Amino acid sequence: MTTVPPGTKAEPCARIERGQGCGVERCGLCEARAVSICNAIEEDQLSELARATTVVELAPGEVFRNEGASPEYLFNIISGSVKLFKLLADGRRAVIGFLTVGDFIGFGRPDAVPCSAEALTNVRLCRFERGKFRVLLETYPKLERRLLAVASDEVAAGQEHMTLLGRLTADERVARFLLARAEASQRLGGSSKDLELPMTRSDIADYLGLTIETVSRVFTRLRRKGLIDYKTARSVTLQDRPGLLAISEGG
Amino acid sequence: MTTVPPGTKAEPCARIERGQGCGVERCGLCEARAVSICNAIEEDQLSELARATTVVELAPGEVFRNEGASPEYLFNIISGSVKLFKLLADGRRAVIGFLTVGDFIGFGRPDAVPCSAEALTNVRLCRFERGKFRVLLETYPKLERRLLAVASDEVAAGQEHMTLLGRLTADERVARFLLARAEASQRLGGSSKDLELPMTRSDIADYLGLTIETVSRVFTRLRRKGLIDYKTARSVTLQDRPGLLAISEGG
DNA sequence: CGTCATGTTGATTGAGCTCAATCCATGTGG
DNA sequence: CCACATGGATTGAGCTCAATCAACATGACG
């Protein structure tokens, strides 16, 4: 079990860039536009969108959203990877999910942020002030519809993960994790075979409800069986997709 | 571990009542209106709402929504209790949640129902055809906003549950479950001390990622310690709330 | 080069699972 | 009204998968 010493709060010292590329240009040229909720907003209204946002840059390890705090900002990920997590009073940690390009950060009750968010890599975020975001939602029904669809997806994904946490064995969990990663990679135009894992074994363990040691053991076991391969812990190759699928389904 | 013999699909033979109380009356007098998403729709437009809905009655055990199927209908619970669940190929089951009066059933990807739904008690449902519901959303922005808020809540609740499943001990899980039940009961105007549990130990186990036996053991352990009491398995009294809270937090 | 974070591997332990017996409430048919 | 089947719940005994404890390897970095 990984535990976090209480009182380890990363500095919220994010470098902020403003107004690089005014209005339409910035949002129009945004690398995440194609896969983010922003594409619910028409080309000719992008300048209004740009005016409501600030681009933020983060280094690995920076925590930019704290569980329990009042949700001042909402975010879209422009580039890089992020993890969401919750801490228990005694330091136990649960990683709720890993997010990347195009993903939206901001669901939850209106009064308190449901979980903390930390940059895994260098990250560029598109930041919305809460009030301004609400106005955007009211102005652009398409955006709201889009967001509802995304939230609805998120609910389903959460249910899937609950099933994993409640009922799968360690091997099944890791196999599913790798397959899900492969799918995510593919969705963003990357390889579905060679995976770059931006998170540590500890993050994976806290995500899968296991310990670091167990995750490590399952990885080596899968490697010995020839289902995966890797030179470094962070870059894995899926050698036998059907085999992984079989394991992920309890084979 | 509870498993379900493959091929056990309950008959979808729901008694359907139509047009009892026309238009405004039915929705206006609905017992669930105060706590459901429908209250986002103004009094004077309730007849349109009523026209889009059908009231359905179910007996305990009836499955009215199947994981993987195309989502033809969405529901609001008027009365009674429902469980959502997922089955694995080998019969393992994960209970995703328990729903009651006012709760909405219908989030998920647009192509496939994320989990099955079964009546725990006698249940009255307000059923929306998918197409008609979409029209309602487009017609009443307030309804859409409301639904987004509910979905957003659901995301947060799901994250909470993932933390429970991934990182809590059996005792902590059961304690949290009981406290959550108490809160839910109170929210609907019931007692926060005397709980009626509409679900079996098996349901609770599949919800908490435990086995029936473990759930049973924790219940008796909590009773021996004087934290709870019960005559029948289904009706529990919380004797020592602070004690339960302490346990739920790892005390 | 030493330090620190991360990852791997081994040995042992233990919380929760499995298997099995029993209990108990409810319903059913003779 | 009783016998008995049935489905849920409880309890005990033993086992197992993953956790814990511990040692060591590796690699990045000042």
XYZ file of C-alpha atoms (C1' of nucleotides) in Angstrom:
562
model
C 0.000 0.000 0.000
C 1.385 3.356 -1.005
C 0.773 6.057 1.479
C 1.340 9.739 1.220
C 2.811 11.662 4.142
C 0.149 14.109 5.285
C 0.839 17.694 4.377
C 2.476 17.020 1.048
C 0.757 19.618 -1.045
C 2.539 20.616 -4.197
C 2.977 24.300 -4.813
C 0.248 25.750 -7.002
C 2.807 27.935 -8.777
C 1.744 27.507 -12.359
C 3.257 29.559 -15.081
C 0.465 31.321 -16.816
C 0.540 32.568 -20.358
C -1.938 35.097 -21.530
C -2.968 36.301 -24.916
C -0.439 34.424 -26.988
C -2.240 34.547 -30.290
C -5.379 36.607 -29.925
C -8.937 35.435 -30.237
C -9.864 33.143 -33.036
C -6.330 32.130 -33.760
C -5.497 30.572 -30.429
C -8.589 28.398 -30.153
C -8.757 27.822 -33.885
C -5.225 26.485 -33.921
C -5.508 24.598 -30.638
C -4.048 21.107 -30.945
C -6.754 19.716 -28.680
C -9.703 21.312 -30.443
C -10.575 18.282 -32.538
C -10.989 16.057 -29.491
C -12.235 18.478 -26.841
C -15.635 19.835 -25.931
C -14.665 23.142 -27.547
C -15.422 21.730 -30.954
C -19.078 22.159 -30.043
C -18.484 25.864 -30.619
C -18.525 27.151 -34.163
C -15.469 28.569 -35.884
C -16.839 32.087 -36.016
C -17.398 32.229 -32.272
C -13.994 31.078 -31.201
C -12.834 34.526 -30.234
C -15.444 34.650 -27.505
C -14.281 31.248 -26.327
C -10.669 32.413 -26.323
C -11.583 35.439 -24.245
C -13.016 33.166 -21.558
C -9.884 31.058 -21.255
C -6.313 31.242 -20.042
C -3.575 28.843 -21.029
C -1.664 27.380 -18.112
C 1.564 25.376 -18.149
C 2.532 22.883 -15.517
C 5.548 20.752 -14.747
C 5.332 17.112 -13.682
C 4.185 16.732 -10.102
C 2.329 20.009 -9.884
C -1.044 19.751 -8.204
C -3.424 22.261 -9.728
C -6.732 21.251 -8.197
C -7.357 20.239 -4.613
C -10.003 17.844 -3.364
C -12.486 19.617 -1.160
C -11.614 23.109 -2.347
C -14.179 25.337 -3.979
C -14.089 24.753 -7.728
C -12.845 28.094 -9.027
C -11.663 26.808 -12.357
C -12.476 24.179 -14.917
C -9.932 22.842 -17.374
C -9.398 21.261 -20.710
C -6.175 19.447 -21.347
C -4.335 20.785 -24.386
C -1.334 18.505 -24.040
C 0.281 16.191 -21.537
C -1.148 13.787 -18.986
C -2.865 14.272 -15.660
C -3.952 12.037 -12.828
C -6.963 12.530 -10.599
C -6.737 11.188 -7.058
C -8.246 11.185 -3.616
C -6.446 10.915 -0.308
C -7.760 9.305 2.844
C -7.001 10.786 6.240
C -4.290 8.217 6.917
C -2.510 8.724 3.622
C -4.016 5.941 1.588
C -4.521 7.088 -1.935
C -6.952 6.210 -4.693
C -6.136 7.249 -8.221
C -9.440 7.937 -9.917
C -8.256 8.240 -13.463
C -5.659 9.317 -15.975
C -6.514 12.079 -18.398
C -4.939 13.387 -21.579
C -5.414 15.651 -24.565
C -8.947 16.846 -24.954
C -10.183 15.625 -21.596
C -12.326 17.901 -19.467
C -11.698 18.441 -15.775
C -14.529 19.961 -13.838
C -17.323 17.558 -13.053
C -18.494 17.191 -9.493
C -20.759 18.872 -7.011
C -20.830 22.631 -7.314
C -19.544 23.199 -3.774
C -16.444 21.031 -3.543
C -13.892 19.621 -5.941
C -14.300 15.825 -5.820
C -10.652 14.961 -6.330
C -7.239 16.474 -6.675
C -5.465 16.738 -10.011
C -1.751 16.451 -10.634
C 0.351 16.815 -13.765
C 2.159 13.611 -14.719
C 4.121 15.198 -17.549
C 4.542 18.733 -18.732
C 0.998 19.836 -19.224
C -0.765 22.636 -21.036
C -4.203 23.410 -19.752
C -6.958 25.595 -21.025
C -8.416 27.149 -17.929
C -11.982 28.460 -17.570
C -13.105 30.604 -14.719
C -16.208 28.992 -13.291
C -18.494 31.963 -13.776
C -17.373 32.537 -17.319
C -17.795 28.883 -18.113
C -21.347 28.957 -16.893
C -22.039 31.895 -19.158
C -20.558 29.981 -22.062
C -22.841 27.057 -21.310
C -25.838 29.334 -21.292
C -24.773 31.008 -24.494
C -23.956 27.880 -26.455
C -26.530 25.137 -26.050
C -24.391 22.883 -28.197
C -21.603 23.160 -25.681
C -23.926 22.195 -22.882
C -25.251 19.249 -24.850
C -21.719 18.170 -25.546
C -20.774 18.429 -21.914
C -23.784 16.369 -20.878
C -22.701 13.675 -23.303
C -19.195 13.738 -21.879
C -20.464 13.562 -18.298
C -22.740 10.722 -19.270
C -19.788 8.845 -20.764
C -17.826 9.492 -17.623
C -20.581 7.950 -15.534
C -20.436 4.818 -17.658
C -16.647 4.679 -17.517
C -16.816 5.020 -13.755
C -19.212 2.102 -13.519
C -16.848 0.032 -15.592
C -14.024 0.864 -13.243
C -16.114 0.058 -10.177
C -16.647 -3.383 -11.622
C -12.914 -3.779 -12.086
C -12.190 -2.680 -8.533
C -14.927 -4.726 -6.971
C -14.686 -7.997 -8.817
C -11.537 -8.534 -10.878
C -8.321 -10.307 -9.894
C -4.964 -8.544 -10.026
C -4.074 -10.103 -13.377
C -7.413 -9.160 -14.871
C -7.055 -5.588 -13.642
C -3.607 -5.081 -15.104
C -4.578 -6.687 -18.406
C -7.622 -4.438 -18.687
C -5.558 -1.443 -17.780
C -3.070 -2.125 -20.542
C -5.791 -2.727 -23.103
C -7.572 0.456 -22.096
C -4.327 2.367 -22.424
C -3.824 0.913 -25.876
C -7.272 2.019 -26.914
C -6.746 5.510 -25.550
C -3.442 5.754 -27.374
C -5.046 4.652 -30.604
C -7.890 7.102 -30.212
C -5.374 9.924 -30.206
C -3.691 8.629 -33.310
C -0.887 6.829 -31.509
C 0.173 3.217 -31.598
C -2.076 0.629 -30.005
C 0.895 -1.651 -29.499
C 3.690 0.472 -28.143
C 2.525 2.295 -25.052
C 4.162 5.156 -23.240
C 2.950 5.060 -19.662
C 3.205 8.529 -18.153
C 2.449 7.231 -14.655
C 4.493 5.319 -12.079
C 3.796 1.814 -10.793
C 2.524 3.465 -7.665
C -0.028 5.453 -9.658
C -1.114 2.316 -11.468
C -1.410 0.457 -8.168
C -3.557 3.175 -6.633
C -5.663 3.218 -9.771
C -6.205 -0.544 -9.809
C -6.691 -0.974 -6.067
C -3.478 -2.984 -5.730
C 0.010 -2.454 -4.274
C 3.118 -1.442 -6.186
C 4.586 -4.870 -5.601
C 1.602 -6.690 -7.002
C 1.521 -4.494 -10.082
C 5.207 -5.086 -10.615
C 4.781 -8.830 -10.203
C 1.916 -8.975 -12.676
C 3.917 -6.980 -15.194
C 6.851 -9.366 -14.976
C 4.529 -12.332 -15.082
C 2.918 -11.017 -18.268
C 6.358 -10.433 -19.701
C 7.566 -13.931 -18.875
C 4.505 -15.324 -20.610
C 5.348 -13.244 -23.664
C 2.152 -11.195 -23.567
C 3.966 -7.907 -23.176
C 7.521 -6.663 -23.318
C 9.426 -3.617 -22.077
C 12.922 -2.300 -21.700
C 12.017 0.463 -19.271
C 9.072 0.373 -16.883
C 7.412 3.253 -18.670
C 7.285 1.988 -22.216
C 5.448 -1.243 -22.790
C 4.791 -3.203 -25.955
C 1.691 -5.358 -26.197
C 2.890 -8.534 -27.882
C -0.238 -10.632 -27.649
C -3.448 -8.658 -27.645
C -5.803 -11.653 -27.762
C -3.912 -13.206 -24.879
C -4.286 -10.065 -22.819
C -7.943 -9.891 -23.690
C -8.406 -13.477 -22.546
C -6.715 -12.710 -19.231
C -8.731 -9.529 -18.820
C -11.885 -11.593 -19.105
C -10.859 -14.140 -16.554
C -9.179 -16.626 -18.871
C -18.409 -14.658 -4.142
C -21.941 -14.644 -5.464
C -22.281 -15.785 -8.982
C -25.236 -15.751 -11.268
C -26.000 -18.732 -13.470
C -25.723 -17.538 -17.069
C -28.998 -17.158 -18.835
C -31.007 -15.932 -15.883
C -32.807 -13.057 -17.459
C -35.939 -11.921 -15.735
C -39.005 -11.523 -17.851
C -39.502 -7.962 -19.025
C -43.225 -8.245 -18.496
C -44.005 -4.922 -16.927
C -47.515 -3.849 -16.280
C -47.959 -0.534 -17.956
C -50.487 2.063 -17.023
C -51.367 4.814 -19.384
C -53.125 8.070 -18.997
C -54.264 7.694 -15.411
C -54.859 11.349 -14.645
C -54.364 13.396 -17.763
C -51.702 15.966 -18.382
C -50.909 18.482 -15.705
C -52.531 16.452 -12.994
C -50.394 13.372 -13.210
C -47.030 15.139 -13.230
C -48.229 17.916 -10.976
C -49.342 15.415 -8.355
C -46.364 13.104 -8.808
C -44.933 12.071 -5.452
C -41.426 12.176 -6.847
C -41.671 15.571 -8.464
C -40.062 17.470 -5.603
C -36.895 15.410 -5.762
C -36.634 14.523 -9.440
C -35.265 16.300 -12.467
C -38.807 17.040 -13.588
C -39.001 19.918 -11.170
C -36.838 21.805 -13.634
C -39.970 22.079 -15.740
C -42.474 24.785 -14.874
C -45.954 24.027 -13.589
C -47.654 25.317 -16.701
C -45.712 23.003 -18.982
C -46.331 19.815 -17.122
C -48.901 18.563 -19.555
C -46.278 18.400 -22.256
C -44.055 16.494 -19.880
C -46.851 14.095 -19.038
C -47.459 13.458 -22.708
C -43.866 12.316 -23.120
C -44.044 9.790 -20.318
C -45.576 6.470 -19.412
C -45.934 5.115 -15.915
C -44.649 1.586 -15.461
C -45.098 -0.742 -12.503
C -42.706 -3.507 -11.600
C -42.575 -6.305 -9.065
C -39.462 -7.180 -7.075
C -36.892 -9.000 -9.179
C -38.013 -7.643 -12.520
C -35.164 -6.558 -14.762
C -36.257 -3.632 -16.890
C -33.005 -2.537 -18.482
C -30.295 -4.768 -19.889
C -26.609 -4.038 -20.009
C -25.396 -3.760 -23.562
C -28.833 -3.263 -25.086
C -29.697 -0.173 -27.044
C -31.089 2.443 -24.646
C -34.671 2.765 -25.831
C -35.993 4.268 -22.640
C -34.907 6.482 -19.798
C -36.552 6.398 -16.395
C -37.312 8.349 -13.301
C -38.170 6.446 -10.166
C -41.513 7.478 -8.720
C -41.465 5.009 -5.848
C -39.621 1.928 -4.723
C -35.991 0.880 -4.946
C -33.837 -0.311 -7.800
C -30.375 -1.775 -8.160
C -27.997 -1.279 -11.056
C -25.569 -4.078 -11.796
C -23.114 -5.536 -14.247
C -22.382 -9.167 -14.908
C -19.075 -10.668 -15.972
C -18.935 -13.537 -18.443
C -18.368 -16.076 -15.668
C -21.253 -14.874 -13.524
C -19.436 -12.578 -11.148
C -21.593 -9.589 -10.420
C -20.908 -6.000 -9.503
C -23.730 -3.941 -8.073
C -23.132 -0.397 -9.231
C -25.642 1.369 -7.068
C -29.011 1.478 -5.366
C -31.552 4.020 -6.522
C -34.803 5.336 -5.095
C -37.472 7.981 -5.413
C -36.475 10.785 -7.719
C -33.418 9.109 -9.140
C -32.787 9.216 -12.856
C -31.812 6.156 -14.868
C -30.365 6.813 -18.253
C -26.786 8.008 -18.240
C -24.216 6.217 -20.326
C -22.960 6.104 -23.863
C -25.658 6.628 -26.460
C -25.121 3.236 -28.094
C -25.265 0.788 -25.197
C -26.842 0.657 -21.764
C -23.951 0.569 -19.282
C -25.635 -1.640 -16.709
C -28.748 -3.634 -16.037
C -31.452 -2.434 -13.696
C -33.642 -4.562 -11.445
C -36.512 -3.719 -9.130
C -35.764 -4.505 -5.490
C -39.258 -3.685 -4.276
C -42.472 -2.866 -6.012
C -41.465 0.009 -8.214
C -43.251 2.741 -10.116
C -41.265 4.226 -12.935
C -41.798 7.204 -15.123
C -40.615 6.098 -18.524
C -39.372 8.380 -21.308
C -38.863 7.261 -24.837
C -35.357 8.230 -25.841
C -36.338 10.377 -28.789
C -39.025 12.208 -26.870
C -36.643 12.790 -24.011
C -34.134 14.364 -26.350
C -36.827 16.684 -27.617
C -37.678 17.623 -24.057
C -34.045 18.439 -23.386
C -33.913 20.648 -26.444
C -37.154 22.355 -25.512
C -36.375 22.976 -21.866
C -32.848 24.251 -21.299
C -33.495 24.166 -17.580
C -34.090 20.449 -17.760
C -30.837 19.958 -19.594
C -28.982 22.068 -17.078
C -30.524 20.069 -14.304
C -29.547 16.821 -15.906
C -25.988 17.999 -16.354
C -25.859 18.816 -12.652
C -27.192 15.362 -11.794
C -24.715 13.660 -14.108
C -21.948 15.707 -12.604
C -22.984 14.624 -9.120
C -23.079 11.066 -10.279
C -19.522 11.338 -11.530
C -18.424 12.549 -8.104
C -20.377 9.831 -6.318
C -18.795 7.254 -8.581
C -15.324 8.507 -7.698
C -16.179 8.226 -4.047
C -17.243 4.656 -4.548
C -14.097 3.820 -6.511
C -12.099 4.985 -3.531
C -14.124 2.735 -1.278
C -13.639 -0.255 -3.566
C -9.986 0.367 -4.165
C -8.740 1.294 -0.750
C -11.060 0.590 2.170
C -11.195 -2.460 4.445
C -14.332 -4.542 4.797
C -15.299 -2.845 8.059
C -14.788 0.599 6.591
C -16.869 -0.294 3.553
C -19.820 -1.563 5.536
C -19.704 1.377 7.938
C -19.688 3.823 5.043
C -22.485 1.955 3.381
C -24.683 2.195 6.454
C -23.930 5.876 6.940
C -24.649 6.591 3.295
C -27.952 4.736 3.609
C -28.831 6.791 6.650
C -28.141 9.991 4.781
C -30.204 8.893 1.820
C -33.054 7.954 4.108
C -32.900 11.315 5.816
C -32.807 13.157 2.509
C -36.151 11.614 1.646
C -37.635 12.604 4.965
C -37.137 9.258 6.651
C -35.281 8.332 9.792
C -31.510 8.541 9.794
C -31.346 5.974 12.559
C -33.756 3.218 11.604
C -32.947 1.903 8.185
C -34.982 -0.319 5.934
C -32.596 -2.079 3.602
C -34.425 -3.104 0.446
C -31.500 -5.205 -0.760
C -30.128 -8.604 0.253
C -26.727 -9.301 1.801
C -25.723 -10.578 -1.586
C -26.561 -7.240 -3.190
C -24.636 -5.402 -0.513
C -21.657 -7.707 -1.000
C -21.619 -7.165 -4.745
C -21.924 -3.441 -4.149
C -19.046 -3.291 -1.692
C -16.753 -5.704 -3.517
C -17.007 -8.311 -0.752
C -18.644 -11.715 -0.258
C -21.969 -12.373 1.451
C -20.152 -14.055 4.307
C -17.869 -11.122 4.940
C -20.753 -8.684 4.895
C -22.637 -10.868 7.324
C -19.630 -11.139 9.618
C -19.071 -7.397 9.656
C -22.747 -6.820 10.436
C -22.628 -9.161 13.420
C -19.315 -7.678 14.543
C -20.827 -4.201 14.463
C -23.808 -5.481 16.393
C -21.663 -7.148 19.045
C -19.810 -3.880 19.514
C -23.131 -2.117 19.985
C -22.738 0.153 16.968
C -25.834 -1.150 15.257
C -28.731 -3.406 16.064
C -31.303 -5.390 14.126
C -33.982 -7.976 14.585
C -34.277 -8.922 10.929
C -31.481 -8.618 8.402
C -33.397 -5.990 6.484
C -34.075 -3.418 9.157
C -31.085 -1.987 10.935
C -30.827 0.624 13.669
C -27.732 2.775 13.898
C -26.974 2.936 17.622
C -23.683 4.778 17.553
C -23.253 7.117 14.646
C -19.925 8.623 15.760
C -18.574 5.136 16.287
C -19.581 4.117 12.785
C -18.077 7.272 11.410
C -14.811 6.510 13.183
C -14.747 3.017 11.708
C -15.627 4.323 8.271
C -12.584 6.570 8.435
C -10.187 3.843 9.434
C -10.558 4.144 13.202
C 29.951 9.816 -6.435
C 26.229 9.725 -3.189
C 21.417 10.474 -2.836
C 16.844 9.776 -3.820
C 13.019 8.023 -6.267
C 11.467 4.146 -8.636
C 11.128 -0.623 -9.632
C 11.927 -5.616 -8.903
C 12.095 -9.789 -6.352
C 11.765 -12.869 -2.282
C 9.770 -14.438 2.176
C 6.063 -14.238 5.157
C 1.567 -12.838 6.838
C -3.137 -11.964 7.020
C -7.761 -10.127 5.524
C -11.106 -11.779 3.200
C -12.545 -15.838 0.285
C -14.166 -20.636 -0.165
C -16.404 -24.507 1.419
C -19.667 -26.433 4.419
C -23.005 -26.835 8.003
C -26.782 -24.765 10.241
C -30.392 -21.538 11.189
C -34.487 -19.109 10.309
C -38.468 -17.039 8.159
C -41.768 -17.658 4.725
C -44.641 -19.985 1.809
C -46.957 -24.244 -0.013
C -49.443 -28.350 -0.261
C -51.485 -32.297 1.983
C -52.341 -27.313 11.289
C -48.176 -29.451 10.331
C -44.407 -31.165 7.213
C -41.348 -29.671 4.411
C -39.195 -27.119 0.765
C -36.888 -22.758 -0.347
C -34.001 -18.653 -0.256
C -31.638 -15.740 2.605
C -28.532 -15.189 6.553
C -25.249 -16.712 9.879
C -21.269 -19.112 11.682
C -17.110 -22.014 11.628
C -12.713 -23.979 9.595
C -9.256 -23.719 6.478
C -7.114 -21.699 2.422
C -5.425 -18.267 -0.902
C -4.448 -14.192 -3.201
C -2.625 -10.123 -2.575
C -0.577 -7.290 1.233
C 3.319 -6.503 4.077
C 8.031 -6.471 5.228
C 12.564 -6.455 3.580
C 16.470 -6.454 0.570
C 18.408 -5.026 -3.468
C 18.757 -3.041 -8.357
C 18.572 0.775 -11.409
C 18.802 5.237 -13.098
C 18.395 10.358 -12.847
C 20.493 14.252 -10.963
C 22.966 17.660 -8.186
